[in-house]
Amino acid sequence: MNFSPNLPDLERLARQAGQILRDNYEKDLQVEYKGVIDLVTHVDHLSEDFLLGEIARQFPDHQVMSEESGGADYGEHQWYIDPLDGTVNYAHGVPLFCVSIAYARRGQLVLGAIYDPMRDELFLGERGQGAWCNGRRLQVSQATSLEKSLLVTGFPYDTWYAKRNNFDYFVKFARMTQGVRRLGSAAIDLCYVAAGRFDGYWELSLKPWDVAAGGLIALEAGALVTNVDGHPGFIQPPQSILAANPNLHPLMLEHLKQ
Ligand code: IPD
Ligand code: CA
Ligand code: CA
């Protein structure tokens, strides 16, 4: 076997996993700590177990890399799963989180699905075909200056100690734009760039499951998506990401290089 999935396959999986997140939202949570501020709830595991089970059943020869179970990268048929992106929001009852699923064939991202169950927004992307939110085609914003832009960023779980933290860039961009948001879900950040809600997004250190689906969706909506050094590999280490409309990408890159 080794059939490739299609976009409706990813849509089904994302909606079903999203239903698990919604059904358990604001219910009793079992929380464990992976680091001082890096937590995981039993719902992350419920969602992930469901997705891993379904992919193993439908595509038994495919490789999966997922946040809570790890797994290999770079299989001929490779999946990237974040069963709950925005765990800290979820654990605090902030209704902004999603499930993120990507499929890559021979090292190239082909399909991406991100589902936000609280807003019932399903973001899809397919290489060469485009990106959509609830069936509506997505297109990045037209902003041409940082002064007229709204950006978004995020901070990793080693922020208390890491030397290469994001604080300086945050301050810098906050002083030259209409604002810099921090939503707490990298996957939603990327979808909002795709939808033109934000003009640009950057973050310095993420994992493949955080950016695979959202990176493809943003690309397919017309964004330029690279790492913060301008290289197209935004999944491979040393990982970082810059996704912005084509007018702003070079401007943001210039500031991130300094
Ligand atoms: C986190 C979120 C957050 C980003 C962190 C990620 P998680 O993922 O995407 O926005 O700033 O770096 O680790 O832990 O909620 O799946
Ligand atoms: Ca994540
Ligand atoms: Ca997660």
PDB file of C-alpha atoms in Angstrom, residues 141-254:
ATOM      1  CA  SER A 141      -2.622  41.359   2.381  1.00  0.00           C
ATOM      2  CA  GLN A 142      -1.433  44.147   0.072  1.00  0.00           C
ATOM      3  CA  ALA A 143       0.292  46.299   2.711  1.00  0.00           C
ATOM      4  CA  THR A 144       3.456  47.884   1.376  1.00  0.00           C
ATOM      5  CA  SER A 145       4.907  49.573   4.462  1.00  0.00           C
ATOM      6  CA  LEU A 146       5.706  48.386   7.968  1.00  0.00           C
ATOM      7  CA  GLU A 147       4.084  51.546   9.270  1.00  0.00           C
ATOM      8  CA  LYS A 148       0.692  50.350   8.003  1.00  0.00           C
ATOM      9  CA  SER A 149       1.142  46.718   8.997  1.00  0.00           C
ATOM     10  CA  LEU A 150      -0.046  44.473  11.829  1.00  0.00           C
ATOM     11  CA  LEU A 151       2.406  41.692  12.714  1.00  0.00           C
ATOM     12  CA  VAL A 152       2.344  38.635  14.941  1.00  0.00           C
ATOM     13  CA  THR A 153       5.061  36.631  16.662  1.00  0.00           C
ATOM     14  CA  GLY A 154       5.602  34.039  19.378  1.00  0.00           C
ATOM     15  CA  PHE A 155       8.084  32.988  22.032  1.00  0.00           C
ATOM     16  CA  PRO A 156       9.437  29.510  22.725  1.00  0.00           C
ATOM     17  CA  TYR A 157       9.305  27.650  26.050  1.00  0.00           C
ATOM     18  CA  ASP A 158      12.990  28.418  26.827  1.00  0.00           C
ATOM     19  CA  THR A 159      12.273  32.169  26.829  1.00  0.00           C
ATOM     20  CA  TRP A 160      13.210  32.597  30.509  1.00  0.00           C
ATOM     21  CA  TYR A 161      16.812  31.581  29.816  1.00  0.00           C
ATOM     22  CA  ALA A 162      17.587  31.516  26.087  1.00  0.00           C
ATOM     23  CA  LYS A 163      20.277  33.950  24.936  1.00  0.00           C
ATOM     24  CA  ARG A 164      18.775  34.180  21.457  1.00  0.00           C
ATOM     25  CA  ASN A 165      15.334  35.273  22.607  1.00  0.00           C
ATOM     26  CA  ASN A 166      12.853  37.311  20.613  1.00  0.00           C
ATOM     27  CA  PHE A 167      12.500  40.332  22.892  1.00  0.00           C
ATOM     28  CA  ASP A 168      14.697  42.739  20.936  1.00  0.00           C
ATOM     29  CA  TYR A 169      12.922  42.006  17.641  1.00  0.00           C
ATOM     30  CA  PHE A 170       9.546  42.341  19.348  1.00  0.00           C
ATOM     31  CA  VAL A 171      10.426  45.822  20.644  1.00  0.00           C
ATOM     32  CA  LYS A 172      11.928  46.833  17.311  1.00  0.00           C
ATOM     33  CA  PHE A 173       8.884  45.835  15.237  1.00  0.00           C
ATOM     34  CA  ALA A 174       6.466  47.198  17.850  1.00  0.00           C
ATOM     35  CA  ARG A 175       8.039  50.621  17.276  1.00  0.00           C
ATOM     36  CA  MET A 176       7.651  50.617  13.499  1.00  0.00           C
ATOM     37  CA  THR A 177       4.229  48.985  12.914  1.00  0.00           C
ATOM     38  CA  GLN A 178       0.599  49.343  13.993  1.00  0.00           C
ATOM     39  CA  GLY A 179       1.270  46.576  16.486  1.00  0.00           C
ATOM     40  CA  VAL A 180       2.694  43.127  17.159  1.00  0.00           C
ATOM     41  CA  ARG A 181       0.272  40.491  18.453  1.00  0.00           C
ATOM     42  CA  ARG A 182       1.112  37.298  20.343  1.00  0.00           C
ATOM     43  CA  LEU A 183      -1.788  34.851  19.975  1.00  0.00           C
ATOM     44  CA  GLY A 184      -0.132  31.678  21.291  1.00  0.00           C
ATOM     45  CA  SER A 185      -0.661  29.396  18.291  1.00  0.00           C
ATOM     46  CA  ALA A 186       1.928  29.365  15.514  1.00  0.00           C
ATOM     47  CA  ALA A 187      -0.432  27.492  13.196  1.00  0.00           C
ATOM     48  CA  ILE A 188      -3.182  30.108  13.588  1.00  0.00           C
ATOM     49  CA  ASP A 189      -0.622  32.909  13.193  1.00  0.00           C
ATOM     50  CA  LEU A 190       0.330  31.486   9.793  1.00  0.00           C
ATOM     51  CA  CYS A 191      -3.305  31.030   8.735  1.00  0.00           C
ATOM     52  CA  TYR A 192      -4.026  34.651   9.643  1.00  0.00           C
ATOM     53  CA  VAL A 193      -1.127  35.791   7.447  1.00  0.00           C
ATOM     54  CA  ALA A 194      -2.618  33.666   4.660  1.00  0.00           C
ATOM     55  CA  ALA A 195      -6.000  35.329   5.229  1.00  0.00           C
ATOM     56  CA  GLY A 196      -4.506  38.844   5.161  1.00  0.00           C
ATOM     57  CA  ARG A 197      -5.528  39.441   8.802  1.00  0.00           C
ATOM     58  CA  PHE A 198      -1.868  39.871   9.678  1.00  0.00           C
ATOM     59  CA  ASP A 199       0.703  41.232   7.240  1.00  0.00           C
ATOM     60  CA  GLY A 200       3.615  39.241   8.604  1.00  0.00           C
ATOM     61  CA  TYR A 201       4.709  36.672  11.187  1.00  0.00           C
ATOM     62  CA  TRP A 202       8.073  35.611  12.494  1.00  0.00           C
ATOM     63  CA  GLU A 203       9.299  33.293  15.206  1.00  0.00           C
ATOM     64  CA  LEU A 204      12.816  32.126  16.047  1.00  0.00           C
ATOM     65  CA  SER A 205      12.540  28.514  17.122  1.00  0.00           C
ATOM     66  CA  LEU A 206       9.692  26.153  16.353  1.00  0.00           C
ATOM     67  CA  LYS A 207       9.243  22.495  15.471  1.00  0.00           C
ATOM     68  CA  PRO A 208       8.175  20.958  12.138  1.00  0.00           C
ATOM     69  CA  TRP A 209       4.666  20.153  13.443  1.00  0.00           C
ATOM     70  CA  ASP A 210       4.134  23.852  14.374  1.00  0.00           C
ATOM     71  CA  VAL A 211       4.846  25.241  10.900  1.00  0.00           C
ATOM     72  CA  ALA A 212       4.388  22.518   8.257  1.00  0.00           C
ATOM     73  CA  ALA A 213       0.668  22.940   7.516  1.00  0.00           C
ATOM     74  CA  GLY A 214       0.549  26.695   8.187  1.00  0.00           C
ATOM     75  CA  GLY A 215       3.683  27.359   6.130  1.00  0.00           C
ATOM     76  CA  LEU A 216       2.152  25.621   3.119  1.00  0.00           C
ATOM     77  CA  ILE A 217      -1.196  27.425   3.563  1.00  0.00           C
ATOM     78  CA  ALA A 218       0.594  30.801   3.753  1.00  0.00           C
ATOM     79  CA  LEU A 219       2.700  29.998   0.665  1.00  0.00           C
ATOM     80  CA  GLU A 220      -0.377  28.994  -1.276  1.00  0.00           C
ATOM     81  CA  ALA A 221      -2.076  32.254  -0.301  1.00  0.00           C
ATOM     82  CA  GLY A 222       0.802  34.196  -1.849  1.00  0.00           C
ATOM     83  CA  ALA A 223       3.081  34.749   1.164  1.00  0.00           C
ATOM     84  CA  LEU A 224       6.834  34.449   0.990  1.00  0.00           C
ATOM     85  CA  VAL A 225       7.815  31.903   3.631  1.00  0.00           C
ATOM     86  CA  THR A 226      11.456  31.362   4.618  1.00  0.00           C
ATOM     87  CA  ASN A 227      13.525  31.092   7.751  1.00  0.00           C
ATOM     88  CA  VAL A 228      14.727  34.375   9.273  1.00  0.00           C
ATOM     89  CA  ASP A 229      17.927  34.150   7.209  1.00  0.00           C
ATOM     90  CA  GLY A 230      15.893  34.114   4.021  1.00  0.00           C
ATOM     91  CA  HIS A 231      16.345  30.410   3.159  1.00  0.00           C
ATOM     92  CA  PRO A 232      13.258  28.550   1.917  1.00  0.00           C
ATOM     93  CA  GLY A 233      13.709  25.662   4.396  1.00  0.00           C
ATOM     94  CA  PHE A 234      11.422  26.740   7.247  1.00  0.00           C
ATOM     95  CA  ILE A 235      11.082  23.202   8.646  1.00  0.00           C
ATOM     96  CA  GLN A 236      14.708  22.090   8.800  1.00  0.00           C
ATOM     97  CA  PRO A 237      17.054  23.045  11.647  1.00  0.00           C
ATOM     98  CA  PRO A 238      18.227  25.584  12.594  1.00  0.00           C
ATOM     99  CA  GLN A 239      14.509  26.310  12.512  1.00  0.00           C
ATOM    100  CA  SER A 240      12.965  29.774  12.367  1.00  0.00           C
ATOM    101  CA  ILE A 241      10.241  31.274  10.227  1.00  0.00           C
ATOM    102  CA  LEU A 242       9.310  34.484   8.478  1.00  0.00           C
ATOM    103  CA  ALA A 243       6.011  34.552   6.573  1.00  0.00           C
ATOM    104  CA  ALA A 244       4.778  37.817   5.108  1.00  0.00           C
ATOM    105  CA  ASN A 245       3.214  39.330   2.039  1.00  0.00           C
ATOM    106  CA  PRO A 246       5.800  39.757  -0.758  1.00  0.00           C
ATOM    107  CA  ASN A 247       6.083  43.518  -0.165  1.00  0.00           C
ATOM    108  CA  LEU A 248       6.885  43.221   3.517  1.00  0.00           C
ATOM    109  CA  HIS A 249       8.962  40.032   3.533  1.00  0.00           C
ATOM    110  CA  PRO A 250      12.173  41.742   2.325  1.00  0.00           C
ATOM    111  CA  LEU A 251      11.650  44.632   4.753  1.00  0.00           C
ATOM    112  CA  MET A 252      11.153  42.309   7.734  1.00  0.00           C
ATOM    113  CA  LEU A 253      14.084  40.154   6.625  1.00  0.00           C
ATOM    114  CA  GLU A 254      16.350  43.176   6.607  1.00  0.00           C
TER     115      GLU A 254
END
